[in-house]
PDB file of C-alpha atoms in Angstrom:
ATOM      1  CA  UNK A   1     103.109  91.701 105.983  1.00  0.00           C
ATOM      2  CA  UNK A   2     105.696  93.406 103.940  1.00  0.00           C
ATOM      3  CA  UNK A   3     104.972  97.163 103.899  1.00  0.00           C
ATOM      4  CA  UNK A   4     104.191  98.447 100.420  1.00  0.00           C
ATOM      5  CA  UNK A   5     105.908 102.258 100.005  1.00  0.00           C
ATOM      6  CA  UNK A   6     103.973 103.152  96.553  1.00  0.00           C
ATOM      7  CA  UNK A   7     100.363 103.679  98.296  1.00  0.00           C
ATOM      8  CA  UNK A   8      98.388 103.185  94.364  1.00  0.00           C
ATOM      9  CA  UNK A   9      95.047 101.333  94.084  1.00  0.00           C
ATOM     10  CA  UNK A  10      97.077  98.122  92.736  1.00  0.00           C
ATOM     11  CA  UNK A  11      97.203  96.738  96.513  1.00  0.00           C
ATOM     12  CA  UNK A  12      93.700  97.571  97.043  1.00  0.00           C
ATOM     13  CA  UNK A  13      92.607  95.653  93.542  1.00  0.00           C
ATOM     14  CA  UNK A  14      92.515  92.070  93.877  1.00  0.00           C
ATOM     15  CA  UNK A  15      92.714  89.467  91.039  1.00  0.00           C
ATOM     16  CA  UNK A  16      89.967  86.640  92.585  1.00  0.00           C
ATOM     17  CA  UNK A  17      90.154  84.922  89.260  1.00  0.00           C
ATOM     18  CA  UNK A  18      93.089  84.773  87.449  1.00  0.00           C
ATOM     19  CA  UNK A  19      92.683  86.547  83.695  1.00  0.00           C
ATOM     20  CA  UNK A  20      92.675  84.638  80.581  1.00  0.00           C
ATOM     21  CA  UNK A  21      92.299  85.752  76.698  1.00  0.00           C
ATOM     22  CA  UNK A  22      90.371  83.603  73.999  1.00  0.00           C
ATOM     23  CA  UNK A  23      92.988  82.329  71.936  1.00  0.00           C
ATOM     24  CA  UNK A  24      92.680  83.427  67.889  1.00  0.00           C
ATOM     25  CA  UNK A  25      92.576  81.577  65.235  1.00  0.00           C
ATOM     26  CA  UNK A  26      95.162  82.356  62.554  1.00  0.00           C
ATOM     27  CA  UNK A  27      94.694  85.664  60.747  1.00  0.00           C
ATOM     28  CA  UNK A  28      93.188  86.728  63.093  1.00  0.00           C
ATOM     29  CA  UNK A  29      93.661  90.238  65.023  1.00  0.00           C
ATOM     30  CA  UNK A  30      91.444  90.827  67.760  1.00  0.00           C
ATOM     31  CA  UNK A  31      90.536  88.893  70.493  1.00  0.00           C
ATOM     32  CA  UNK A  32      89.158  89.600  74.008  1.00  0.00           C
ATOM     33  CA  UNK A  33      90.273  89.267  77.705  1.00  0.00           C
ATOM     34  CA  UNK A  34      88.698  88.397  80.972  1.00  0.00           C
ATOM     35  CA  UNK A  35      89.358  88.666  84.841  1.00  0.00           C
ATOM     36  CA  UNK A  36      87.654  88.999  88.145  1.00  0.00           C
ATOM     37  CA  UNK A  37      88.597  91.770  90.245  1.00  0.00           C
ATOM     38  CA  UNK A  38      87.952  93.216  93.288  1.00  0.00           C
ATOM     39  CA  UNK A  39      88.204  96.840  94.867  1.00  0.00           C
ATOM     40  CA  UNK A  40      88.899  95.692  98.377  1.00  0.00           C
ATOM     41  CA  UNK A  41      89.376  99.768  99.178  1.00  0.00           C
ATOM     42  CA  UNK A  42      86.888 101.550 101.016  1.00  0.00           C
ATOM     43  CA  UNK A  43      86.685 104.200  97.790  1.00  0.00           C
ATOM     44  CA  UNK A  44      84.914 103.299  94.125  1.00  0.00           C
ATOM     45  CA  UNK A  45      87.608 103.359  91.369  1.00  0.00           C
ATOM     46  CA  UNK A  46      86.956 102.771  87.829  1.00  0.00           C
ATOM     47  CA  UNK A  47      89.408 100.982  85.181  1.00  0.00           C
ATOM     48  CA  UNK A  48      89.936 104.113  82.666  1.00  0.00           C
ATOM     49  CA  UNK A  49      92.232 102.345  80.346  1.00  0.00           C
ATOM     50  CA  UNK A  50      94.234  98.763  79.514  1.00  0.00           C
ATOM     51  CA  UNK A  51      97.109  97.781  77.775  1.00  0.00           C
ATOM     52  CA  UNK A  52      99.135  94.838  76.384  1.00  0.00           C
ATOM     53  CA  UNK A  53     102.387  94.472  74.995  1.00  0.00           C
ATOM     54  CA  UNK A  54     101.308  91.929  72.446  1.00  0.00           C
ATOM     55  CA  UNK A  55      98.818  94.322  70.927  1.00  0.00           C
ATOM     56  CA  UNK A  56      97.774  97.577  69.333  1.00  0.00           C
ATOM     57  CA  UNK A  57      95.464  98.847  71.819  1.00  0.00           C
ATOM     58  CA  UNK A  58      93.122  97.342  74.376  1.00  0.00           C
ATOM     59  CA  UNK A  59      89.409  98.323  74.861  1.00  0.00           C
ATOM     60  CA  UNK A  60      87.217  98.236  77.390  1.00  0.00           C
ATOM     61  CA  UNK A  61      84.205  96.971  76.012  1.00  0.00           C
ATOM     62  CA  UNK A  62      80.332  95.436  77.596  1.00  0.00           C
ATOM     63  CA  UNK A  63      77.803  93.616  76.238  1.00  0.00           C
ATOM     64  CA  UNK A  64      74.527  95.674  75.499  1.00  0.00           C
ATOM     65  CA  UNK A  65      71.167  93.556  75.064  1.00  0.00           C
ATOM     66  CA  UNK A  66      69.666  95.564  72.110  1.00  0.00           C
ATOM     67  CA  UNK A  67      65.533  95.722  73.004  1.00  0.00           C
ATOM     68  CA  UNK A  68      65.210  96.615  69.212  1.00  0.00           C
ATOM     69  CA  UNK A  69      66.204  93.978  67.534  1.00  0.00           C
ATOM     70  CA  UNK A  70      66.682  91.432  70.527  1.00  0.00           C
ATOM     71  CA  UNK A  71      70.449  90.918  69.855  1.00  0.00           C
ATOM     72  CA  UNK A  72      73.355  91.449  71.720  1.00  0.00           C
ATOM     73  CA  UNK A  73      75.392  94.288  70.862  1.00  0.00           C
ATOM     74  CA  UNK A  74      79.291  95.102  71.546  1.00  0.00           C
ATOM     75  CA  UNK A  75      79.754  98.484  73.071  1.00  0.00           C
ATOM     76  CA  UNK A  76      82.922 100.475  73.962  1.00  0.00           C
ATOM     77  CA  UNK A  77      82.843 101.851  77.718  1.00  0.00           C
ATOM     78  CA  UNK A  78      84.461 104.605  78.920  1.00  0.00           C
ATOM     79  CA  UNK A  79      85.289 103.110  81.940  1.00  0.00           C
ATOM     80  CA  UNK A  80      84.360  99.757  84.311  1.00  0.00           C
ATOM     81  CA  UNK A  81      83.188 100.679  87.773  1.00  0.00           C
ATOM     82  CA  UNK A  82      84.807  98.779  90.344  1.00  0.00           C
ATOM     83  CA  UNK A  83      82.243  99.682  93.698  1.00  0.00           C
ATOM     84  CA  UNK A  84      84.106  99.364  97.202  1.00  0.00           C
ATOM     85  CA  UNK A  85      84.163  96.270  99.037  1.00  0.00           C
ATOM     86  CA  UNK A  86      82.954  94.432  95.519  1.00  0.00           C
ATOM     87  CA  UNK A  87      84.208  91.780  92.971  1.00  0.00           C
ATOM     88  CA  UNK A  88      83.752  92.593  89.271  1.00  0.00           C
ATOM     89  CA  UNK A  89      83.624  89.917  86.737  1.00  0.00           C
ATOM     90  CA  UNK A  90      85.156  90.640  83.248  1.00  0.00           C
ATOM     91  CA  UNK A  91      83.601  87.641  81.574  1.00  0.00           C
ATOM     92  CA  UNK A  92      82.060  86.351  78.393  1.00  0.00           C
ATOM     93  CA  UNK A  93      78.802  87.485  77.676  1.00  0.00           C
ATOM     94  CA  UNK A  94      79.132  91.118  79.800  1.00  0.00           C
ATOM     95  CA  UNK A  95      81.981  93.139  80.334  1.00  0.00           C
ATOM     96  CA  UNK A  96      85.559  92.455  78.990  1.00  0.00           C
ATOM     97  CA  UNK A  97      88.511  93.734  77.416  1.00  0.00           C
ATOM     98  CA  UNK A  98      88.559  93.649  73.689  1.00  0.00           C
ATOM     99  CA  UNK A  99      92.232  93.519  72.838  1.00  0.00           C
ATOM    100  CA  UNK A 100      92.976  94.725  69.433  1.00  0.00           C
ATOM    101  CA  UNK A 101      95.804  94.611  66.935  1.00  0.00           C
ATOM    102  CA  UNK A 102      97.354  91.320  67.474  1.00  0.00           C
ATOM    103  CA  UNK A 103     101.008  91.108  66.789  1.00  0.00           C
ATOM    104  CA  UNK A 104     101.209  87.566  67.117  1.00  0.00           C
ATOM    105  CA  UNK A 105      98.828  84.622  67.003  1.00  0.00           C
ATOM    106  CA  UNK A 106      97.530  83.604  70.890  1.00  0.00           C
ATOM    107  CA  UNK A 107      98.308  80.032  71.151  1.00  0.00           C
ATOM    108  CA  UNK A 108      96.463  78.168  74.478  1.00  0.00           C
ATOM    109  CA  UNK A 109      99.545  77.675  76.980  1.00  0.00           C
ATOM    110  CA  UNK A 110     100.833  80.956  75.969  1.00  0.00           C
ATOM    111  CA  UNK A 111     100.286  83.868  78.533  1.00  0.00           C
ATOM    112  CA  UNK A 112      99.738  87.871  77.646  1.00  0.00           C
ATOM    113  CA  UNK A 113     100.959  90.685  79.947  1.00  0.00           C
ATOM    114  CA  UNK A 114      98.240  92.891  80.810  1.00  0.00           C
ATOM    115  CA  UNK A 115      98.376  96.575  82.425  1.00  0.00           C
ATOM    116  CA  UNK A 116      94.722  97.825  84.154  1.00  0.00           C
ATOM    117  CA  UNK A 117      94.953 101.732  84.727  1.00  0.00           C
ATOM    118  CA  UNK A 118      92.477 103.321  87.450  1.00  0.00           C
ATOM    119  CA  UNK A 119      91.316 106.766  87.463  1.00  0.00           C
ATOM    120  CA  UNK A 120      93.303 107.386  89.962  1.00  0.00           C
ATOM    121  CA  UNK A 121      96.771 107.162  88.474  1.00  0.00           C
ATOM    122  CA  UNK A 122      96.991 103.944  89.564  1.00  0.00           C
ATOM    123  CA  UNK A 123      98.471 100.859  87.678  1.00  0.00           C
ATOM    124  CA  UNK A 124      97.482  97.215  87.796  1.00  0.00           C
ATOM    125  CA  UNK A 125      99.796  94.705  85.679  1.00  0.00           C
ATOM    126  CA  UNK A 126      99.033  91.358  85.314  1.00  0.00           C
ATOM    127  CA  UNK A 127      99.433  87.859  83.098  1.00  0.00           C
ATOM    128  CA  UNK A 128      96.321  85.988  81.489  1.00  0.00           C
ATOM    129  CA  UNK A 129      96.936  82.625  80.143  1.00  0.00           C
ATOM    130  CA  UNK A 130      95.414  81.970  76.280  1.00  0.00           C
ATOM    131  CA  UNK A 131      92.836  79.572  76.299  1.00  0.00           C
ATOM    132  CA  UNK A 132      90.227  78.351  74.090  1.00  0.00           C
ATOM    133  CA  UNK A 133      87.163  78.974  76.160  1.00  0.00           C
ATOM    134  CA  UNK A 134      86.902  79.867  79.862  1.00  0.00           C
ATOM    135  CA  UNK A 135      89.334  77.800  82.077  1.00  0.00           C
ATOM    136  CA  UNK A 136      88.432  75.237  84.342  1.00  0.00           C
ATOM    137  CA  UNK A 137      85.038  74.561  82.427  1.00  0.00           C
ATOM    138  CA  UNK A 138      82.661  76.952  84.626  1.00  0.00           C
ATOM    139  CA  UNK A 139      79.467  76.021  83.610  1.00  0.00           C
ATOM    140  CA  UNK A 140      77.948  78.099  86.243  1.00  0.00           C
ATOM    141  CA  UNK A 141      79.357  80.403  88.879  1.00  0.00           C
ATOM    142  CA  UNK A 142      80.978  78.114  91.513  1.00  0.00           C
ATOM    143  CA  UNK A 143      79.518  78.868  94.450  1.00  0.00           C
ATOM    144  CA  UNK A 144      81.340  77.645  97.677  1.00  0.00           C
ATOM    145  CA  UNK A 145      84.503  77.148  95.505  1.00  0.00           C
ATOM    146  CA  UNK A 146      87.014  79.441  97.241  1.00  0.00           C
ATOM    147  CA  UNK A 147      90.509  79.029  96.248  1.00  0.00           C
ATOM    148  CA  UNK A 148      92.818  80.749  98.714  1.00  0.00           C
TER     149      UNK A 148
END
């Protein structure tokens, strides 16, 4: 194992499924991103903040379901808590990054550059392909389906 001088939380954050954004339809300026990650460090860290090249500003956003009126509601989070020793899924439907200010349309086959920052400093970058919908048609959560 190669020894890794800048001791950040980017070697303790592991991508277990690779991230993909929803590609957009023309005219169209805001779309959203998805991962699974997980804190393999022994500390709880929390994503503060994400970035992309490609657009305006990135959000970290969940989905709330509203008792009130039943429906599910959009909400900006401060921040996505990534417990020790746990995986995270960013995925439609719950937590994910609403990416915001397209400067170009998000063709499937293209990929976006994404950066994750951690309240600790930390940086995380990392490429998500454009798809339609999620990649390799989960219908469920594969269990037993370990890709190493």
């Amino acid at each position: 194992m190669p020894a890794i001088a800048d001791s950040g939380a980017a070697q303790v954050m592991e991508i277990t499924e690779a991230a993909w954004v929803r590609a957009t339809p023309p005219n169209r300026d805001i779309t959203a991103g998805y991962l699974t990650i997980r804190n393999t460090g022994s500390e709880t860290r929390h994503i503060v903040a994400a970035a992309s090249p490609v657009a305006g500003r990135v959000e970290l956003h969940t989905h709330i379901h509203d008792r009130e009126s039943g429906m599910m509601q959009m909400r900006e989070v401060e921040s996505i808590e990534l417990p020790a020793g746990e995986t995270v899924q960013l995925a439609p439907g719950g937590l994910h990054l609403m990416i915001m200010n397209l400067k170009q349309d998000l063709q499937p086959g293209a990929s976006v550059s994404l950066t994750l920052e951690f309240d600790d400093g930390s940086h995380l970058e990392l490429e998500a392909e454009v798809h339609r919908q999620a990649p390799g048609g989960h219908q469920g959560h594969g269990h037993g389906h370990h890709h190493h």
